[in-house]
CSV table of C-alpha atoms in Angstrom, one decimal:
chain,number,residue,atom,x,y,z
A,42,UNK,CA,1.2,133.5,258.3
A,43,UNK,CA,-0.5,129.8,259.1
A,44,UNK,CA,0.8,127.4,261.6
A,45,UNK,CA,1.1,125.4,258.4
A,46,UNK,CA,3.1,127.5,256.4
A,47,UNK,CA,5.6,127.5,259.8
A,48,UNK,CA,6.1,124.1,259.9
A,49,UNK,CA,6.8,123.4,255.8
A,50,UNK,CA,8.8,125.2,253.0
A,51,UNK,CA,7.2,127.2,250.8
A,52,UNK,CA,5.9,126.2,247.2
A,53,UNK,CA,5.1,127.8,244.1
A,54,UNK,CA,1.4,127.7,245.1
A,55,UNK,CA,2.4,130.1,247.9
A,56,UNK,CA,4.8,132.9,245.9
A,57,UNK,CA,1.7,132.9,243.0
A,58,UNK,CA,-0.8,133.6,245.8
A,59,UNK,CA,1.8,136.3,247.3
A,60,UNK,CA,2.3,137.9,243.8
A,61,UNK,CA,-1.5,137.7,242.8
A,62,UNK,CA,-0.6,135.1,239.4
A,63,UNK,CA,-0.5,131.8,238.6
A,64,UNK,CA,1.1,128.8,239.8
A,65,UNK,CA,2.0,128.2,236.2
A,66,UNK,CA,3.4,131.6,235.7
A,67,UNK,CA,5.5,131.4,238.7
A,68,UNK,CA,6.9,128.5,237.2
A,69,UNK,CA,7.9,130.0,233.7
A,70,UNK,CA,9.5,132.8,235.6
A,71,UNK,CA,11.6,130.1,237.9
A,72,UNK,CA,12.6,128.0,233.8
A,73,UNK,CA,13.8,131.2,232.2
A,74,UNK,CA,10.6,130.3,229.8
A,75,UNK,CA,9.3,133.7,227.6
A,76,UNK,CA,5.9,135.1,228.1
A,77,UNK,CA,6.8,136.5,231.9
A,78,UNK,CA,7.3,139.8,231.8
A,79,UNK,CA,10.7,141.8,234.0
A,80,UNK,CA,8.4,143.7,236.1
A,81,UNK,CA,6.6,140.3,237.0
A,82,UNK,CA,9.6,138.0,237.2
A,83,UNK,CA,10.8,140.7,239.7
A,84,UNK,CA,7.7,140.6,241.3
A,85,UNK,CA,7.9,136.5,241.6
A,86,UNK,CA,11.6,136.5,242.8
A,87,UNK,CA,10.6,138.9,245.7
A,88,UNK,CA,8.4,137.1,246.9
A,89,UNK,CA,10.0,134.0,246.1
A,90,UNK,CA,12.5,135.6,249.2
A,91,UNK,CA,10.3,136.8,251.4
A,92,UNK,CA,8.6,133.3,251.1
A,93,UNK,CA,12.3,131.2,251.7
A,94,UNK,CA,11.3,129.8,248.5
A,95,UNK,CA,13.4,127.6,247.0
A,96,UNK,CA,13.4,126.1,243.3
A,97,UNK,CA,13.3,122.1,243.3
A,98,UNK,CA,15.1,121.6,240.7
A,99,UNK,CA,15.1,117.5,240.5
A,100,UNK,CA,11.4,118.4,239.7
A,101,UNK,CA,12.2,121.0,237.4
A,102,UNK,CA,14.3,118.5,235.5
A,103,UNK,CA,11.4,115.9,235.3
A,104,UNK,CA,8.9,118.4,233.8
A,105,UNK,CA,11.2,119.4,231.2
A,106,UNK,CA,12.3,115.4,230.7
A,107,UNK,CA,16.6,117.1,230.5
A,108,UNK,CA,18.4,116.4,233.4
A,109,UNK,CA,20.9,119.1,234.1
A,110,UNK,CA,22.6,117.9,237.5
A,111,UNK,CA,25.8,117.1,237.1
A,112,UNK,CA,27.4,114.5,239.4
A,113,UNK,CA,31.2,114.4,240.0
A,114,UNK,CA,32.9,111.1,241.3
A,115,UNK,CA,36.1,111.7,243.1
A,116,UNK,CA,39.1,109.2,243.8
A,117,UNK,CA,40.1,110.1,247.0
A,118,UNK,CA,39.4,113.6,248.7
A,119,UNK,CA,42.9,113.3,250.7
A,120,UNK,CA,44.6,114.2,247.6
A,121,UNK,CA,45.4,117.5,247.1
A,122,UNK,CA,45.2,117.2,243.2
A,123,UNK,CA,41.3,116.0,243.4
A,124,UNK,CA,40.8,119.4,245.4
A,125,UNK,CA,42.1,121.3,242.3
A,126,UNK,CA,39.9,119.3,240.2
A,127,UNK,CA,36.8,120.0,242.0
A,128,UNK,CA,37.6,123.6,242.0
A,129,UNK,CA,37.9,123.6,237.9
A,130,UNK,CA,35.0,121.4,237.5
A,131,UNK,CA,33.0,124.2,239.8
A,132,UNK,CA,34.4,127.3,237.8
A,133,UNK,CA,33.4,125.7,234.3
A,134,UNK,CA,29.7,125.4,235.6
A,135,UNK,CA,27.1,128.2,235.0
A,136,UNK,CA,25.8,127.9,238.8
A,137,UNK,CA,22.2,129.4,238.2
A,138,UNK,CA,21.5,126.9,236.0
A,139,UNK,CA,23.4,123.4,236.5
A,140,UNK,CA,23.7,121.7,240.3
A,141,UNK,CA,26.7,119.5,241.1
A,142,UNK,CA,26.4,116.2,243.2
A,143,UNK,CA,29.6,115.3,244.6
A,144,UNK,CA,30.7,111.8,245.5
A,145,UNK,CA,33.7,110.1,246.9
A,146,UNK,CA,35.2,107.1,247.0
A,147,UNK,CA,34.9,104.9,250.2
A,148,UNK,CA,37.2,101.7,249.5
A,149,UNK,CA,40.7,102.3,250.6
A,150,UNK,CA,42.0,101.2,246.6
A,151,UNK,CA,39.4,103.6,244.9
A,152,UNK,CA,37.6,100.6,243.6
A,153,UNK,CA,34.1,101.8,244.5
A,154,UNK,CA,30.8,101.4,242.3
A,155,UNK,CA,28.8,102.4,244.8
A,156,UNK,CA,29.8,106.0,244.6
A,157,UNK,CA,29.7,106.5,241.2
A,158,UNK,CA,26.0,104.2,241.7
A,159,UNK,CA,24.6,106.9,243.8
A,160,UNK,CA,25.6,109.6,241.5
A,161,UNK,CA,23.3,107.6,238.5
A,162,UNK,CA,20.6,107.0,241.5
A,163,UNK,CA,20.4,110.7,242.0
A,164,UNK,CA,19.2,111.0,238.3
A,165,UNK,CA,22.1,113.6,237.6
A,166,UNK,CA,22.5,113.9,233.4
A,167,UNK,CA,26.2,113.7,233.1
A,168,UNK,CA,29.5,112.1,235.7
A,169,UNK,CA,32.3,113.6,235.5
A,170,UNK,CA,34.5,111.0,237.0
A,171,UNK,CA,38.1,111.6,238.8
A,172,UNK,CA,40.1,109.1,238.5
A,173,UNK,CA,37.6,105.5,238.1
A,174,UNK,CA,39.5,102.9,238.5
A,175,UNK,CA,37.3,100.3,237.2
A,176,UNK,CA,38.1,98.6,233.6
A,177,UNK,CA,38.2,100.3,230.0
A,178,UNK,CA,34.9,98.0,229.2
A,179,UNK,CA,33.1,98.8,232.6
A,180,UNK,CA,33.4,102.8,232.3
A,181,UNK,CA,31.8,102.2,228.8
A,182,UNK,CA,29.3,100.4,230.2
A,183,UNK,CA,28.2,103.0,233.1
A,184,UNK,CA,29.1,105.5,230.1
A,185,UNK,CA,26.1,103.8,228.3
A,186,UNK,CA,24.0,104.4,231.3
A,187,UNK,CA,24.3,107.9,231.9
A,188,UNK,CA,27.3,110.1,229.9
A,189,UNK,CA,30.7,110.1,231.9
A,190,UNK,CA,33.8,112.3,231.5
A,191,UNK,CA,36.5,110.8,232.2
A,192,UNK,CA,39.3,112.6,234.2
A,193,UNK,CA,43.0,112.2,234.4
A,194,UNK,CA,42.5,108.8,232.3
A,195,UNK,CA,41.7,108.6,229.0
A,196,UNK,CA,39.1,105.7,228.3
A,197,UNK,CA,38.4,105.1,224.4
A,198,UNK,CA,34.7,105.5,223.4
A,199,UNK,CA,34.3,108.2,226.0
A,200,UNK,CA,34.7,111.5,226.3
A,201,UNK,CA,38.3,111.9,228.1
A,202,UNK,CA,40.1,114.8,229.5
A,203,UNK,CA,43.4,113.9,231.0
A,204,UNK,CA,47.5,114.8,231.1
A,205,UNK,CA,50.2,113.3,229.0
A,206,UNK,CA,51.0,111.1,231.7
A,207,UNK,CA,54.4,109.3,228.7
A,208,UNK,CA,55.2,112.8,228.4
A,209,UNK,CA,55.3,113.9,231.7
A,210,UNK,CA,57.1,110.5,233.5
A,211,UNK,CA,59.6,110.4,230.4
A,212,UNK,CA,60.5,114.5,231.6
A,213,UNK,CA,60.6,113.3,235.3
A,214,UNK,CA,62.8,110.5,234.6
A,215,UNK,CA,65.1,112.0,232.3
A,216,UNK,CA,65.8,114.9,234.4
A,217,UNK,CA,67.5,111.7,237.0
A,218,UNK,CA,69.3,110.8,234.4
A,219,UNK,CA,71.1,114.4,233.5
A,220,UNK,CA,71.5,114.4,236.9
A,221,UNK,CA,74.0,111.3,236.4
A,222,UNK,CA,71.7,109.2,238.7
A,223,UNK,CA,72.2,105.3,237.4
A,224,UNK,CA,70.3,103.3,240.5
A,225,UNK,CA,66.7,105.1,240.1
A,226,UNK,CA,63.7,103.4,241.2
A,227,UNK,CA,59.9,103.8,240.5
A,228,UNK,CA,57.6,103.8,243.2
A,229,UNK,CA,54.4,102.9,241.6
A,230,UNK,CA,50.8,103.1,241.7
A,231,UNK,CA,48.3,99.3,241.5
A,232,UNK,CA,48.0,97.8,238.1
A,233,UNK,CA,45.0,99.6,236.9
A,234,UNK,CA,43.6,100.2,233.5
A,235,UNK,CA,44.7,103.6,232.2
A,236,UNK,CA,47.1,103.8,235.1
A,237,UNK,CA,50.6,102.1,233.9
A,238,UNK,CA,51.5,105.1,231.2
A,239,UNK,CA,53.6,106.5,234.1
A,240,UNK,CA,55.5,103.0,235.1
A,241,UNK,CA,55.8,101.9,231.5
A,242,UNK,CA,57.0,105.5,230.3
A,243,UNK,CA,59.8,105.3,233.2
A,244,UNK,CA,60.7,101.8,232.0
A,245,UNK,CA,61.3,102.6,228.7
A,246,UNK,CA,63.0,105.7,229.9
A,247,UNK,CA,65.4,103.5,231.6
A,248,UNK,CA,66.2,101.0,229.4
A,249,UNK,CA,67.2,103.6,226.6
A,250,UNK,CA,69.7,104.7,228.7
A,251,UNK,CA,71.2,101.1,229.1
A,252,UNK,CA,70.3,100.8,232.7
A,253,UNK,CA,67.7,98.2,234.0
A,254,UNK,CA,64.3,99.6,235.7
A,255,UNK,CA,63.7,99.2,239.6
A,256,UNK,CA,59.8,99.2,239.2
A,257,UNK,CA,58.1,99.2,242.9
A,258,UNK,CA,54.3,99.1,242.9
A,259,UNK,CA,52.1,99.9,246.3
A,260,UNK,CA,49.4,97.8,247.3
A,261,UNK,CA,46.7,101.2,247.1
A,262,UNK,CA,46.8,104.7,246.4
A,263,UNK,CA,46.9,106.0,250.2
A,264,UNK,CA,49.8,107.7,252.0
A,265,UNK,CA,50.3,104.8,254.2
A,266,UNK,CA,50.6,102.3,250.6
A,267,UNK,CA,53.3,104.6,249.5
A,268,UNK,CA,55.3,104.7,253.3
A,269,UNK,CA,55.1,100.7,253.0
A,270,UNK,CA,56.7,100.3,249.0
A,271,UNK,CA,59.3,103.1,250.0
A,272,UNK,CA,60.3,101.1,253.1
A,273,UNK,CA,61.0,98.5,250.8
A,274,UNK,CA,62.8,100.6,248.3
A,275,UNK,CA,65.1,102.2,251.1
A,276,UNK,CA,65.8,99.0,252.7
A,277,UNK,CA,66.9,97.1,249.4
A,278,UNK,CA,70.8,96.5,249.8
A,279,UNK,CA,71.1,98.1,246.7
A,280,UNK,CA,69.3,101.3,247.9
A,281,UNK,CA,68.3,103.8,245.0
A,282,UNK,CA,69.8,107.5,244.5
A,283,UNK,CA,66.5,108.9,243.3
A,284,UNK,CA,63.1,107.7,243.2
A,285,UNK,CA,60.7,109.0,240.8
A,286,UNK,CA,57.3,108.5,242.4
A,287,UNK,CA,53.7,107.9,240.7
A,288,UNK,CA,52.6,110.9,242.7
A,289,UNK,CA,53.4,113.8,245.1
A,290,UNK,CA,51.6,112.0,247.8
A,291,UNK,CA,53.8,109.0,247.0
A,292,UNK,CA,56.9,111.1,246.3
A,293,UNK,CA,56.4,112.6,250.8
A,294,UNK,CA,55.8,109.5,252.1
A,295,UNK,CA,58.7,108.5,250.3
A,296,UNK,CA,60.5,111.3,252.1
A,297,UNK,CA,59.0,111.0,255.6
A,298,UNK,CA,60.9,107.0,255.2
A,299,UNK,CA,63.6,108.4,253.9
A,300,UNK,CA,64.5,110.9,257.1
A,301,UNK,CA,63.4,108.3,259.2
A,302,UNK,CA,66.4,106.2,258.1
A,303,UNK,CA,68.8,108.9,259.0
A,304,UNK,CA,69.1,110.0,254.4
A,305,UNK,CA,69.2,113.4,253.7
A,306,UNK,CA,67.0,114.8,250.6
A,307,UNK,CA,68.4,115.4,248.0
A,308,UNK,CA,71.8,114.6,249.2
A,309,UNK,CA,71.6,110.9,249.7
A,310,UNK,CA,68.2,110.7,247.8
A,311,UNK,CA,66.7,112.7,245.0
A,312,UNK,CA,62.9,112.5,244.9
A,313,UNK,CA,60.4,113.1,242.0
A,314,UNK,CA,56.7,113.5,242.3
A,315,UNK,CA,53.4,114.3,240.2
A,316,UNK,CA,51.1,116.1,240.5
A,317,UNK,CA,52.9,119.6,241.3
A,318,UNK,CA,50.3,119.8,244.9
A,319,UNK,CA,50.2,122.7,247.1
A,320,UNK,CA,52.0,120.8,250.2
A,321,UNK,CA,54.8,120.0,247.7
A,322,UNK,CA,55.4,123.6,247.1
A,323,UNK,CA,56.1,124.6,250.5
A,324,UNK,CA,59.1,125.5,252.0
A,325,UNK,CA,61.3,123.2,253.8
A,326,UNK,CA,59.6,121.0,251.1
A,327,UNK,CA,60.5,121.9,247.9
A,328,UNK,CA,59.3,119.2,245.8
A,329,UNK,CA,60.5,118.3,241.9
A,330,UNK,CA,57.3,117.3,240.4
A,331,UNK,CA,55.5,117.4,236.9
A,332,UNK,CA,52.6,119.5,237.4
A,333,UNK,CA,49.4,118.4,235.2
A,334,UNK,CA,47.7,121.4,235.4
A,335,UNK,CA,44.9,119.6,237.7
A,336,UNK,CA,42.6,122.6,238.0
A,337,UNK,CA,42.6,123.0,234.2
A,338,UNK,CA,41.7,119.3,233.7
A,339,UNK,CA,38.5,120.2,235.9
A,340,UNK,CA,37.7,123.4,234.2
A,341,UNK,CA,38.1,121.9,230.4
A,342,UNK,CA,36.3,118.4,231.6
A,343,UNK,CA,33.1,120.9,233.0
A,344,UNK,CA,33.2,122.4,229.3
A,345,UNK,CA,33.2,118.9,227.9
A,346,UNK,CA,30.1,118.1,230.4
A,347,UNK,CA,28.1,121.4,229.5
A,348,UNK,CA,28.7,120.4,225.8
A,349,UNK,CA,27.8,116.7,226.1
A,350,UNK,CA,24.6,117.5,228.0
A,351,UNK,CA,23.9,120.2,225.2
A,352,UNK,CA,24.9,118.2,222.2
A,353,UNK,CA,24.2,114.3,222.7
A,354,UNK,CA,25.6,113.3,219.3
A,355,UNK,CA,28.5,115.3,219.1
A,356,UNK,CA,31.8,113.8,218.7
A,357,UNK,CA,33.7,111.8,221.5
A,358,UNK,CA,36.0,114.5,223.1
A,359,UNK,CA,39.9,113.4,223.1
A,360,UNK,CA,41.5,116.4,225.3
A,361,UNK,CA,45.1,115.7,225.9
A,362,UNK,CA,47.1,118.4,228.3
A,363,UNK,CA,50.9,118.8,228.5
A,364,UNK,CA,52.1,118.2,231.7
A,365,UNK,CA,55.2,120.6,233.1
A,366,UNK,CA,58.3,119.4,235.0
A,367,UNK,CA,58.9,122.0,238.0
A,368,UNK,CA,62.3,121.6,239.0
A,369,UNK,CA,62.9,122.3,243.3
A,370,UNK,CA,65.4,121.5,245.8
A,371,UNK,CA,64.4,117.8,246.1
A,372,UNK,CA,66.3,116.9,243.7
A,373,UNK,CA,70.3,117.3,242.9
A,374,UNK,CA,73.6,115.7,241.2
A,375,UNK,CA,74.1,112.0,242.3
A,376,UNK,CA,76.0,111.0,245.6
A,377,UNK,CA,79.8,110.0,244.5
């Protein structure tokens, strides 16, 4: 072997010398294309190891003009339930033939065109995109730049694969009610578009049973947002019995303020969360939540990308899950 051949990867050029064919063969072999035959495919893929050959397939993708990459844009990777996501995106993708591009968020509020940028700047064919914050109009705009999926959030004129989130925060808050709770507050996500179904739904929820909602919204979606608007819930003078929060990373920081204060869950509190994440599960933990089946959103929003990529024209997918209420120990009767 050459000093040369030591120092860079190997190329096509160099598996059709090892294999005594064409360049060009090599290369049908590699696309799936007919006219190689198994004994000579073998033959190729051999030598393709021996070699450390890898496919390039960016370049693969500009000689057959179809880009098959698919990019994902996550919200924030601290969330458990973007994890679960990834996970069903990455199970609904045939891996020999589709690469992913993953991207995340930087800005603490998930407001971040840059990452979702980067993913169009690597050239990928489709975004699936968990959760974009950004305007209905926007995500139609970047929607008319390259295809995007959205996740978690349905956005019309694009294909959208999200939970019931009315169905799911009317079940959360109802089961407070049954309860006998009277003083429950809402500890909120930031006004976004597509992100108010869970507040307003609560509201409503409220108001139908005669009783006036106690909406608090954080400034962002982190841990440390949440810790701040619970504070403020807990140190009202007219402190809640049970808080029904926007999400299970809400719904512990919520808890983490309320021990801090000396409450005990769900004696002096009752606590509510979304999202049904592992850490929520645990013992010692215990956590009521609706659970909206986050790794099936992934797995059904990879089919909706395989099918998009395949079928340009075909119908804007509208995939609407039903979200479950898991009932745990963080919850119980009202105080007296």
């Amino acid at each position: 072997m050459g000093l040369d051949r030591q120092l860079r990867p190997a190329t096509q050029s160099d598996v059709a010398r090892e294999v005594g064919v064409s360049r060009t063969l090599v290369s049908f072999a590699f696309r799936g294309a007919p006219g190689v035959s198994d004994e000579t495919k073998q033959a190729i893929f051999e030598a393709a190891k021996r070699l450390g050959y890898r496919p390039n397939a960016a370049a693969a993708d500009l000689a057959r003009k179809h880009r098959s990459a698919v990019g994902l844009y996550l919200m924030d990777i601290h969330n458990e339930v973007y994890a679960d996501i990834l996970s069903g995106v990455r199970m609904s993708l045939p891996q020999a033939h589709n690469r992913l591009i993953l991207s995340v968020s930087q800005s603490i509020d998930g407001v971040d065109a840059g990452a979702v940028d980067s993913l169009i700047e690597a050239r990928v064919g489709i975004i699936i995109a968990a959760t974009l914050l950004e305007p209905d109009e926007r995500v139609r705009e970047l929607a008319r730049i390259v295809p995007i999926v959205s996740v978690a959030r349905p956005v019309p004129g694009v294909d959208s694969v999200y939970s019931d989130d009315d169905a799911g925060a009317r079940a959360a808050t109802e089961h407070l009610l049954s309860l006998g709770h009277t003083r429950i507050a809402h500890l909120a996500g930031p006004d976004y578009d597509g992100h108010t179904v869970r507040r307003r739904s609560y509201e409503k929820a409220m108001r139908g049973a005669g009783l006036a909602p106690r909406t608090v919204p954080a400034h962002d979606f982190t841990q440390d947002g949440g810790m701040r608007a619970a504070s403020k819930i807990l140190d009202s003078a007219d402190r809640p019995t049970a808080i029904f929060a926007h999400n299970d990373q809400f719904a512990l920081a919520a808890r983490e303020a309320a021990y801090a204060r000396g409450l005990a869950i769900p004696g002096d509190l009752s606590l509510v969360g979304y999202d049904n994440s592992r850490t929520g599960r645990l013992h010692g933990i215990e956590l009521t939540s609706v659970d909206l089946h986050a790794m099936e959103l992934g797995s059904v929003a990879g089919a909706v990308a395989m099918d998009r990529l395949n079928h340009a024209q075909a119908p804007i997918a509208d995939e609407r899950l039903i979200p479950e209420l898991v009932v745990r120990n963080s919850t119980a009767p009202a105080p007296m």
